[in-house]
Short mmCIF file of C-alpha atoms and ligand atoms in Angstrom, two decimals:
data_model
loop_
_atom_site.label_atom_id
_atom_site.label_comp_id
_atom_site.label_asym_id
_atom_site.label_seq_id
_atom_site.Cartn_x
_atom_site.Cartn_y
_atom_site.Cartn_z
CA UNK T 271 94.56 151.80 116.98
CA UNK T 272 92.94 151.96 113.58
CA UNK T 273 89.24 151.07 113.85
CA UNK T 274 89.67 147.58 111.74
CA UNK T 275 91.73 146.67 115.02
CA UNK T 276 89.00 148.08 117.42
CA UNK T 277 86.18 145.89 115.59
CA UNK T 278 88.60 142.59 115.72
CA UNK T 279 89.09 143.50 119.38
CA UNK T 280 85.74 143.74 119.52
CA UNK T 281 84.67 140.59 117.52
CA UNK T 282 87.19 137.91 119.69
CA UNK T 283 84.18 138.04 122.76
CA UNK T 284 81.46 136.26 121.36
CA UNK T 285 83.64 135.05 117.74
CA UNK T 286 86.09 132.19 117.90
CA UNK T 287 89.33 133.79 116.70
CA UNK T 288 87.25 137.01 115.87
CA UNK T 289 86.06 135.52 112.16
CA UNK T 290 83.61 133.14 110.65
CA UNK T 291 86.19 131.79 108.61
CA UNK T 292 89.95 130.23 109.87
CA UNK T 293 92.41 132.29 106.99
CA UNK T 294 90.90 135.73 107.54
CA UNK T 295 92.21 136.02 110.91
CA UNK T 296 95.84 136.70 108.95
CA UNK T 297 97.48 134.27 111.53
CA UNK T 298 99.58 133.18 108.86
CA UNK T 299 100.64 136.53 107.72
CA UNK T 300 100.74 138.32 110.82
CA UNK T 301 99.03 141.64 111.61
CA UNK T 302 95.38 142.29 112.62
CA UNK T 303 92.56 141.29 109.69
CA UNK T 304 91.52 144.52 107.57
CA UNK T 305 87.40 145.33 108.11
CA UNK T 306 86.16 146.44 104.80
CA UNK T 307 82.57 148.22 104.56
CA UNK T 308 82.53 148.62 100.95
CA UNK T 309 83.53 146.94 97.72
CA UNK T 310 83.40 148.82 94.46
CA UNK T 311 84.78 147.20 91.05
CA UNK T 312 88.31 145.95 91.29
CA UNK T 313 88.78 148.09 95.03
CA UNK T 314 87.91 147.23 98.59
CA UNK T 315 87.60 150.49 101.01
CA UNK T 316 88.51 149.65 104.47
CA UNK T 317 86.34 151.00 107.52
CA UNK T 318 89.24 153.55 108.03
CA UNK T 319 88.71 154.51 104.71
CA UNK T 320 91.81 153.13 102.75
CA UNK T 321 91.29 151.86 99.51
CA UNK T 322 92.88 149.08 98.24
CA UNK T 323 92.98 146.94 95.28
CA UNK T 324 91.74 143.40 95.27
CA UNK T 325 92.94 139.92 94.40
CA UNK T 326 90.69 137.95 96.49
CA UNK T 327 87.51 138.89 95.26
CA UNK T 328 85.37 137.38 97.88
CA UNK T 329 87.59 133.97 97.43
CA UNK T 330 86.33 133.76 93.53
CA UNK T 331 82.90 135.21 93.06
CA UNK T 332 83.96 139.00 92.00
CA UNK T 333 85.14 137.73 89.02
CA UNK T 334 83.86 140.89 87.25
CA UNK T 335 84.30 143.29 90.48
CA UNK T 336 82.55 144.25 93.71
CA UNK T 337 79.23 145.56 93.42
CA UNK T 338 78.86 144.86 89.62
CA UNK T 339 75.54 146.78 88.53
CA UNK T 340 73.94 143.99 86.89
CA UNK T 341 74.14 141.24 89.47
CA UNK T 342 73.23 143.96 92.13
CA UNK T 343 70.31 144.97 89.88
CA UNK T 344 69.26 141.54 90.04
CA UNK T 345 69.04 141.00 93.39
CA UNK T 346 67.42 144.62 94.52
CA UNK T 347 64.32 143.41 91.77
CA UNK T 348 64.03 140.20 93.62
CA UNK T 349 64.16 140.91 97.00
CA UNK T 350 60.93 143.33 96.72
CA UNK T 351 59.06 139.67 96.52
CA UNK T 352 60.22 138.42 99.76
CA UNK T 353 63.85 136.43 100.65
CA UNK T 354 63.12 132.72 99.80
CA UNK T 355 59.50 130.23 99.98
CA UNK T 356 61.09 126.62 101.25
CA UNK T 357 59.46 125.79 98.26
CA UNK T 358 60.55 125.46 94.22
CA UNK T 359 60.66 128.74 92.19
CA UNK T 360 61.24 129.63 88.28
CA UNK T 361 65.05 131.19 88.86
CA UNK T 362 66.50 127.54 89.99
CA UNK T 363 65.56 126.42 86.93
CA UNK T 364 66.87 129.22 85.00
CA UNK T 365 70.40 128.73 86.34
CA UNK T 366 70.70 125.00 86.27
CA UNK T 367 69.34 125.34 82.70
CA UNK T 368 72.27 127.79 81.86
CA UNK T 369 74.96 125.77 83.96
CA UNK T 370 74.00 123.01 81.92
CA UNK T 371 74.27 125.06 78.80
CA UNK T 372 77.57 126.25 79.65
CA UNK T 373 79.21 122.98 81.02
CA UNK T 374 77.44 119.98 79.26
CA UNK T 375 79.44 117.37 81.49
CA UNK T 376 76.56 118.32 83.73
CA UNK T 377 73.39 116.79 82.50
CA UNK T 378 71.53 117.32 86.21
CA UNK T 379 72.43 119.75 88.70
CA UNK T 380 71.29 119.97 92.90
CA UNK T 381 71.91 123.46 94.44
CA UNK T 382 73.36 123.56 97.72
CA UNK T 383 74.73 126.79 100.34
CA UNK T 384 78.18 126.36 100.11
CA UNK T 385 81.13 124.38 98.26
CA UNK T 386 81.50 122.15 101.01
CA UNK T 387 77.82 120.58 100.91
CA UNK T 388 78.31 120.37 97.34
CA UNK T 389 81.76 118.28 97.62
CA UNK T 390 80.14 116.48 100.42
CA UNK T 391 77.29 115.36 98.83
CA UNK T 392 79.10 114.52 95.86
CA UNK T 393 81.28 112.19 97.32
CA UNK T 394 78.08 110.38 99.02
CA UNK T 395 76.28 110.43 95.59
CA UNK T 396 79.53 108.56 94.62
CA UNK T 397 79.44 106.05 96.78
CA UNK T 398 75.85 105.79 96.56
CA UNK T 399 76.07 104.91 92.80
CA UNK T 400 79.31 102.67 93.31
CA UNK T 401 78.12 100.92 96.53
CA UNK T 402 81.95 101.41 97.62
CA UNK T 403 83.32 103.52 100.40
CA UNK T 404 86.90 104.18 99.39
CA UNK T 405 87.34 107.50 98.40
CA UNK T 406 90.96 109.80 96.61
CA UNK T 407 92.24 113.22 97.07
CA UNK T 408 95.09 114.29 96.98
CA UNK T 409 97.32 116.30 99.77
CA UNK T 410 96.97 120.06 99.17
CA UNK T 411 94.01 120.04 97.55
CA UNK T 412 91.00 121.51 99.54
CA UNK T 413 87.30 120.79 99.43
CA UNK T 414 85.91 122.27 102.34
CA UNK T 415 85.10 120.99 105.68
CA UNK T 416 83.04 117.84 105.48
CA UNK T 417 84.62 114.73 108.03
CA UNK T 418 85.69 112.55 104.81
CA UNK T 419 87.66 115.05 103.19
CA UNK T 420 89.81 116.80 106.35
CA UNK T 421 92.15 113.96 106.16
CA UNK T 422 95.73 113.99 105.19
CA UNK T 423 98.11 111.02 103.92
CA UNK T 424 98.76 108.28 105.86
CA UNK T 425 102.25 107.28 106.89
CA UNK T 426 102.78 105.29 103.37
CA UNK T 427 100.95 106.20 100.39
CA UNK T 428 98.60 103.62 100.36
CA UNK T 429 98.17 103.56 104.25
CA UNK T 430 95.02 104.36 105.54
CA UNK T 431 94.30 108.21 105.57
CA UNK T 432 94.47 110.04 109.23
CA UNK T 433 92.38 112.49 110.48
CA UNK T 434 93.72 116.39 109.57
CA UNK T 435 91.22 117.61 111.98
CA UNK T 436 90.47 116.36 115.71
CA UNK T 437 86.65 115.43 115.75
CA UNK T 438 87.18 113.57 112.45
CA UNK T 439 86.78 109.60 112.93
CA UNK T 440 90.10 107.74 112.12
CA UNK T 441 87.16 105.11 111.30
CA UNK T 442 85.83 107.10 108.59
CA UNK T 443 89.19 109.03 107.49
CA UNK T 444 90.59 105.24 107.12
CA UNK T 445 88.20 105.51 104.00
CA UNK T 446 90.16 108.14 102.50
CA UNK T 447 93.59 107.55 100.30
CA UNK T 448 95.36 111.31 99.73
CA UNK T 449 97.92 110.78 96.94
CA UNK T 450 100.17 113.41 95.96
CA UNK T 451 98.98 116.25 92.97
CA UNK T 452 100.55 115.65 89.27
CA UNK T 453 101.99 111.79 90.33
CA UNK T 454 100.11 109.99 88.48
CA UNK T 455 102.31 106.96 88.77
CA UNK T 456 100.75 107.09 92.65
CA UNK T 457 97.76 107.09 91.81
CA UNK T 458 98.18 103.97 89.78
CA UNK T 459 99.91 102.33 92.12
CA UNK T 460 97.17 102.82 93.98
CA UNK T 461 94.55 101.64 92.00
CA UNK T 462 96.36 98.60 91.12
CA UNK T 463 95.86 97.91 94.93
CA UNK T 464 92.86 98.91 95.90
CA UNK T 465 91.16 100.41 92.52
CA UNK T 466 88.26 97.73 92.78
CA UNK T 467 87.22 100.01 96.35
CA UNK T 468 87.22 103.31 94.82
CA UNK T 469 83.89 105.16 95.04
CA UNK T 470 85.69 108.48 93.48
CA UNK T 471 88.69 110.46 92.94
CA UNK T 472 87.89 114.02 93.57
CA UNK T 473 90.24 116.50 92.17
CA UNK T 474 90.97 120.08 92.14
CA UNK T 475 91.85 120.11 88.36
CA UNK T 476 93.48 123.19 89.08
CA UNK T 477 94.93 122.85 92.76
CA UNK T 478 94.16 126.39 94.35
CA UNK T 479 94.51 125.71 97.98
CA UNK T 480 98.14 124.89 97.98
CA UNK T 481 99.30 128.52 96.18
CA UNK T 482 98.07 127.96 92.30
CA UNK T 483 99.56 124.73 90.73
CA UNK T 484 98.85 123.86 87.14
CA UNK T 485 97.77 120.27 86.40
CA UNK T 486 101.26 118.81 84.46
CA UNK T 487 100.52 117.48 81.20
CA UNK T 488 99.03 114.19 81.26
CA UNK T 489 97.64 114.54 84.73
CA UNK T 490 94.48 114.88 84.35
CA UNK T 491 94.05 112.32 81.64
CA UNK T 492 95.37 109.92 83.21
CA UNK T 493 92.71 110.33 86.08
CA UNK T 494 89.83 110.06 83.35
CA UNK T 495 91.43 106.76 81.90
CA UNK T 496 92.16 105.31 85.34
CA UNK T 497 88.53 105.92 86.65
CA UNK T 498 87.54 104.31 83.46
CA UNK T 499 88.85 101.40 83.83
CA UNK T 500 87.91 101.15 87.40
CA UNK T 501 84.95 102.57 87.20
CA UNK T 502 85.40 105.00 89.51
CA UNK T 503 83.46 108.18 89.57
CA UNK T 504 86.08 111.36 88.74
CA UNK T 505 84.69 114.37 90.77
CA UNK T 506 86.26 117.83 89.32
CA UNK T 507 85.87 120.13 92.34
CA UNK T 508 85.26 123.19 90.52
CA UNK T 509 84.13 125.39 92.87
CA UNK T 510 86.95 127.54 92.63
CA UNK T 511 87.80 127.03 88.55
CA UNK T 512 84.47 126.84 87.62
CA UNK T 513 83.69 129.95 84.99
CA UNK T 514 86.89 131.42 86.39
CA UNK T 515 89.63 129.30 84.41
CA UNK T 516 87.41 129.72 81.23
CA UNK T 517 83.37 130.03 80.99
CA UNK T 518 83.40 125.98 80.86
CA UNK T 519 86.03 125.66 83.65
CA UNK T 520 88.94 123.58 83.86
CA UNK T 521 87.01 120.85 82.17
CA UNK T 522 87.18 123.20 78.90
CA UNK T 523 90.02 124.49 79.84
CA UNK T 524 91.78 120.85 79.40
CA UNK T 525 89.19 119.09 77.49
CA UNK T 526 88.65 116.39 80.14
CA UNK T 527 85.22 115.42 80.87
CA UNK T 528 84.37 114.24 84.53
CA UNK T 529 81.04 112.20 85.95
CA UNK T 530 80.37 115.11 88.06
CA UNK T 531 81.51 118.48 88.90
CA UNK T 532 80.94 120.50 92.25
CA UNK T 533 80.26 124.33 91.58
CA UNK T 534 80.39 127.56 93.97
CA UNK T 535 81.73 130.95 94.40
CA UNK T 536 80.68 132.44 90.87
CA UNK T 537 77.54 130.73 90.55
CA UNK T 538 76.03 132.28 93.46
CA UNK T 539 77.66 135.96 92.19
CA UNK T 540 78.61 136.58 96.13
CA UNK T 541 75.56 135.13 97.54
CA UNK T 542 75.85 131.86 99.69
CA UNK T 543 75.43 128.76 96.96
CA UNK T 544 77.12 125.48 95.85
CA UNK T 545 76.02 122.76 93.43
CA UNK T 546 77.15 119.45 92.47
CA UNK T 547 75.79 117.90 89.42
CA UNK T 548 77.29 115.58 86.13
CA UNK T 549 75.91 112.52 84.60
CA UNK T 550 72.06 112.21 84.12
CA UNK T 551 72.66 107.98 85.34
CA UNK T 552 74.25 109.08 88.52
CA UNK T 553 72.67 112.24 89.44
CA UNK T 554 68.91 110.05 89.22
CA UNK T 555 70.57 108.51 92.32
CA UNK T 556 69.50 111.45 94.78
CA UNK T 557 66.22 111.70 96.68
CA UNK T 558 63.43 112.68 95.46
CA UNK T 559 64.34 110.42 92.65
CA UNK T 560 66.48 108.05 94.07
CA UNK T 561 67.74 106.49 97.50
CA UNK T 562 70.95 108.86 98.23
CA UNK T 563 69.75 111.52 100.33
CA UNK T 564 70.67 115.31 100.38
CA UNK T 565 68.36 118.62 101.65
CA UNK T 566 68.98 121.74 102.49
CA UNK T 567 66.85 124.52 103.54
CA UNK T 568 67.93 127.95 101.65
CA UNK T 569 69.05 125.39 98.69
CA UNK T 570 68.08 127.22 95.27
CA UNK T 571 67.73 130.34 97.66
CA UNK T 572 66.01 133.09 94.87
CA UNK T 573 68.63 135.94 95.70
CA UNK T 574 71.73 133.57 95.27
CA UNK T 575 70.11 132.50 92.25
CA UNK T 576 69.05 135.59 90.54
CA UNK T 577 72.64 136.96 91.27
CA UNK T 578 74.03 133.56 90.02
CA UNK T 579 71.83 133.94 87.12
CA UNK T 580 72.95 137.37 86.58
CA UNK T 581 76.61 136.59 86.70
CA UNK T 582 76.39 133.62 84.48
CA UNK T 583 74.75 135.18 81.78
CA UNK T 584 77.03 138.87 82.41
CA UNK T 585 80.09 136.06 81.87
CA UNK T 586 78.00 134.01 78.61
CA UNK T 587 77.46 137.45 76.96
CA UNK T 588 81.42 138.48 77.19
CA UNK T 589 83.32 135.50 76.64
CA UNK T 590 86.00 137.66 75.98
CA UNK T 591 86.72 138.11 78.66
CA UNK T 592 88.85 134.72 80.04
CA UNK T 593 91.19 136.38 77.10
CA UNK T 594 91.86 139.40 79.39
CA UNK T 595 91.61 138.33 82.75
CA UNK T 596 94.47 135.85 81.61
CA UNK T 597 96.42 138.22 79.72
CA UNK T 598 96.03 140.29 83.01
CA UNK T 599 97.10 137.62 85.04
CA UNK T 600 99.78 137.08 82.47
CA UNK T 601 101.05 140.75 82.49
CA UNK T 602 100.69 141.10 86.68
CA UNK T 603 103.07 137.72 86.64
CA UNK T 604 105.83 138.20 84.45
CA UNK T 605 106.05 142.43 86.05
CA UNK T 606 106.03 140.84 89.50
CA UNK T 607 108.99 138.18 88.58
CA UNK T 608 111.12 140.99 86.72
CA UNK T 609 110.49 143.35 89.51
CA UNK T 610 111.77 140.21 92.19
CA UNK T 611 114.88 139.51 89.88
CA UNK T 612 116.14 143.18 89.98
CA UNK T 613 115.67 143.01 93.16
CA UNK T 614 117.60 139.42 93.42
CA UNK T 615 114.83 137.61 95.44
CA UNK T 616 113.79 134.08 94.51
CA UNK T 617 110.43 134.00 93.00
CA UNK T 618 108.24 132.15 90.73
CA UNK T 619 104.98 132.78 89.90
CA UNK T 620 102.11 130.71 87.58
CA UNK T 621 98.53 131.55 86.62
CA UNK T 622 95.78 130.46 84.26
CA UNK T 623 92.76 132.57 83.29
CA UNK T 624 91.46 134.70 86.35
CA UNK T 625 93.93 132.81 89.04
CA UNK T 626 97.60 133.56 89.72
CA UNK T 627 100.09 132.31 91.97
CA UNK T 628 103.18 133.89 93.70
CA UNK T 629 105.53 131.64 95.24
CA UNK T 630 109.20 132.64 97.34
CA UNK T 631 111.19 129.70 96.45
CA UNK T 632 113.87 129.65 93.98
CA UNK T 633 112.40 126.85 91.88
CA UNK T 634 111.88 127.29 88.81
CA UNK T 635 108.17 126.25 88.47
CA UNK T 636 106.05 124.94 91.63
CA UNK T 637 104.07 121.53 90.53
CA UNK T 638 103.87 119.73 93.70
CA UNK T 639 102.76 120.15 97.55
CA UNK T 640 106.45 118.98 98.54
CA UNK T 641 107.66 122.05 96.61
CA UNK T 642 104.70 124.43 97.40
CA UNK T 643 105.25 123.55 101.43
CA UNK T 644 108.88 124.25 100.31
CA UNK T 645 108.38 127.74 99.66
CA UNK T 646 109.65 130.56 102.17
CA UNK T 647 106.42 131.29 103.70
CA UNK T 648 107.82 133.55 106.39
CA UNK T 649 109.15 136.12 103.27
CA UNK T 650 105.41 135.87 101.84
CA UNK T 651 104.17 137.08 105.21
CA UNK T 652 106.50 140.39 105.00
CA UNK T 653 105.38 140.59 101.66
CA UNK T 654 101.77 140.59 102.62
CA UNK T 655 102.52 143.21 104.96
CA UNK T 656 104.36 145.29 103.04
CA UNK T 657 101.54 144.97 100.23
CA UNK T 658 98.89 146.12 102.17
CA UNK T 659 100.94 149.13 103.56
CA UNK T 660 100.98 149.91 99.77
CA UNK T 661 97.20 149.47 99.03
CA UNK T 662 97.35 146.39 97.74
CA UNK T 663 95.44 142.91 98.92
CA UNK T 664 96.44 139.80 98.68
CA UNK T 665 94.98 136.22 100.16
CA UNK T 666 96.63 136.28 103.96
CA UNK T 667 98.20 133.39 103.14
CA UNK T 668 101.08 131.54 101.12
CA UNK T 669 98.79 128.56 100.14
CA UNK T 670 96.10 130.45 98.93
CA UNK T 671 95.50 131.66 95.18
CA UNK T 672 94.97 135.28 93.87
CA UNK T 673 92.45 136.31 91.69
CA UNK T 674 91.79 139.00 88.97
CA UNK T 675 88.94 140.61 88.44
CA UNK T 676 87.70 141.92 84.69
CA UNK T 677 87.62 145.42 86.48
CA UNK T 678 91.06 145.57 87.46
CA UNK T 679 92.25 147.87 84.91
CA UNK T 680 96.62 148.24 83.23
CA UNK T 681 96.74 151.13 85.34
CA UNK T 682 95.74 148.95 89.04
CA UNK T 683 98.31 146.07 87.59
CA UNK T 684 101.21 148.62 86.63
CA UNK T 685 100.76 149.92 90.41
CA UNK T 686 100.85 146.66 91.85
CA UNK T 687 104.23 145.52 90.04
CA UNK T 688 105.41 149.43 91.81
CA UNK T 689 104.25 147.98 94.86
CA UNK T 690 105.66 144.71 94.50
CA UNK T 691 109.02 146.90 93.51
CA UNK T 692 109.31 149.02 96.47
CA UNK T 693 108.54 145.95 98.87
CA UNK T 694 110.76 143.85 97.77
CA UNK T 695 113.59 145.90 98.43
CA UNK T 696 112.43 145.85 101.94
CA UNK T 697 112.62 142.21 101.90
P1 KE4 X 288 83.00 126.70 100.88
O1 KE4 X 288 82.38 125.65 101.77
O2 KE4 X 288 84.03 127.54 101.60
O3 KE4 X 288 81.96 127.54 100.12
O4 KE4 X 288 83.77 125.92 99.69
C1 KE4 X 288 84.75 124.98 100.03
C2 KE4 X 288 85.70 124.78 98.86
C3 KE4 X 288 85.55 123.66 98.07
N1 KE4 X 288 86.36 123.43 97.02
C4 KE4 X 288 87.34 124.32 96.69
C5 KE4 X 288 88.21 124.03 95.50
C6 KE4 X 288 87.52 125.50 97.45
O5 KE4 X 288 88.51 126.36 97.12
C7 KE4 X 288 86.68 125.74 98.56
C8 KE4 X 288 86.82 126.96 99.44
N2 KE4 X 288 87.83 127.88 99.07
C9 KE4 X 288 88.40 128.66 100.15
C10 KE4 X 288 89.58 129.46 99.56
N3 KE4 X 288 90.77 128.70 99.56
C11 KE4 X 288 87.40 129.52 100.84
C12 KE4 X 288 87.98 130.54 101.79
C13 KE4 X 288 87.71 130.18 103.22
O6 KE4 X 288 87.81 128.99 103.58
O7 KE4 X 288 87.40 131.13 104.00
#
């Protein structure tokens, strides 16, 4: 029994499922959960002491690699003067001055712990400002855990959404319309219906919790011009593309510009941290300075925000490189879908900037949940295995993105498409 077994033995007494978080129990790619004890650059080193290389990166913060010096640096200076005051302190500032620099959708930003309080809030804020409690997302696309947004389609496309979750209200998730990703002709059916009740429509403008799907072109557009003419507040959840897609995230990425924009992951640089923020006339709606409330005790925590800090301004001072992690994500792609077509399994792949997707289907390009749910998910789970046998780590599970990191180097990439070789003939 390798001791990453013992300690999940161990962990399933007093820890639902043995893990603080549902997808790293790998119950959807089989196995037992790897323990890691140390991250270094673009590696993980496992408490048996196997090294492998990483394409999770913490979910999105280790953009430029585990344990990157100057982040680190950043938090060992501030955590001489204690962990955190309940009370306002210089480095908030600093980073919603430079997330504002960086991404001038955002005129006014609110820290929060985590992506979900930030989506959560956001959606309030946006019905706050609107006075409406209709709210859109779409089916695949995830925003963490709060009540309104764990709800999946209805029966018809405009029926009332249903509950994904047990403990959610059907009385609240009736509030909720999921359309499907890249229809836009849905979504303006939809408004044509109901568009006068729409608080928001929040979007993943990249979807990265259904595998990695590109918005088609015209998508995202036509969100911006629908919410326009309904006024309707469009929400970019960016926790996951933000400064990962590009420095100014998907929004620069496709040049749309949305009323406000939730944040995580890498503005925290590891540390526990979300945000939402956007337009000056709508942000003014939460307390102190308006009537929408939000709190939160460790918001604007100083550690999160001096490694934020650190990793925002790390990323500011080398915008070069969103060129390489994409050309990296680029090269790992295309070696991965010549490697599957020798080996004459049915694979397509996408990626943009730092994120990647690898999908077991023999479609040619993967731009809806229907297709991504299509995908062989039970040939993803032997390639999991058969990955991590070989070193290599990828997200346990089909619906989840990978990520490069800035210190995964030609040589890690070239080894992975060897991997990805010798596996698939296993397959
Ligand atoms: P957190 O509450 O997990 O910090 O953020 C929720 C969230 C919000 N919006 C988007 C676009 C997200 O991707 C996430 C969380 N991402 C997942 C990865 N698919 C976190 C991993 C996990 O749940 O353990």
């Amino acid at each position: 029994m390798s001791r990453s077994e013992q300690l999940f033995a161990a962990a399933q007494k007093h820890i639902p499922g043995g893990v603080n978080s549902p997808v790293r129990a790998f119950k959807s790619v089989g196995g037992s959960p790897i323990y890691f004890k140390k991250g270094e650059g673009a590696y993980l080193i496992d408490e048996d002491d196997q090294r492998y290389i990483d394409y999770v990166g913490s979910w999105g913060p280790m953009i430029l690699g585990h344990a990157y010096q100057p982040v680190i640096n950043a938090v060992k200076k501030s955590l001489d003067n204690g962990l955190g005051f309940g009370a306002p302190t210089e480095v908030e500032t600093l980073l919603a001055d430079k997330v504002c620099e960086i991404m001038p959708s955002i005129e006014m930003l609110r820290m929060v712990n985590s992506g979900t309080e930030a989506t959560m809030s956001a959606i309030r804020l946006a019905r706050g400002f609107t006075g409406r409690d209709k709210i859109v997302k779409f089916e695949g696309c995830y925003h963490g855990h709060s009540d309104s947004l764990l709800v999946k389609a209805g029966s018809g496309a405009l029926t009332l959404g249903e509950p994904s979750s047990p403990g959610v209200p059907a009385s609240l998730a009736e509030h909720t319309i999921t359309l499907n990703f890249n229809d836009l002709a849905s979504v303006e059916k939809a408004f044509l219906e109901i568009g006068e009740q729409v608080a928001c429509i929040i979007v993943e403008p990249v979807a990265g919790n259904m595998n990695c799907i590109l918005p088609v072109a015209g998508f995202l557009q036509g969100l911006r011009d629908i919410c326009d003419q309904y006024q309707t507040v469009l929400i970019f959840d960016e926790v996951m593309t933000g400064f990962r897609v590009a420095l100014g995230g998907a929004q620069q990425a496709f040049g749309i510009t949305p009323d406000l924009t939730t944040l995580g992951k890498i503005i925290g640089g590891g540390l526990p941290v979300g945000a939402f923020g956007g337009k000056k006339e709508i942000m003014q709606q939460i307390a102190p300075l308006g009537p929408v409330y939000q709190a939160g005790t460790l918001s604007g925590n100083p550690l999160s925000m001096c490694a934020g800090l650190a990793m925002l301004n790390s990323l500011a001072d080398q915008p070069e490189v969103y060129q390489q992690l994409a050309a990296k994500s680029e090269f790992l792609t295309q070696g991965i879908e010549a490697v599957a077509q020798a080996a004459g399994i049915a694979l397509a792949t996408s990626y943009i900037g730092g994120m990647f997707g690898i999908f077991f289907t023999d479609q040619q390009q993967v731009t809806s949940f229907a297709q991504a749910t299509a995908c062989d998910t039970e040939r993803f789970a032997l390639f999991h295995q058969g990955m991590l046998k070989e070193g290599i780590y990828l997200a346990p599970s089909a619906y989840e993105t990978g990520f490069m990191s800035a210190a995964t180097s030609q040589a890690d990439i070239e080894a992975t498409i060897a991997a990805a070789a010798k596996v698939f003939k296993t397959l």
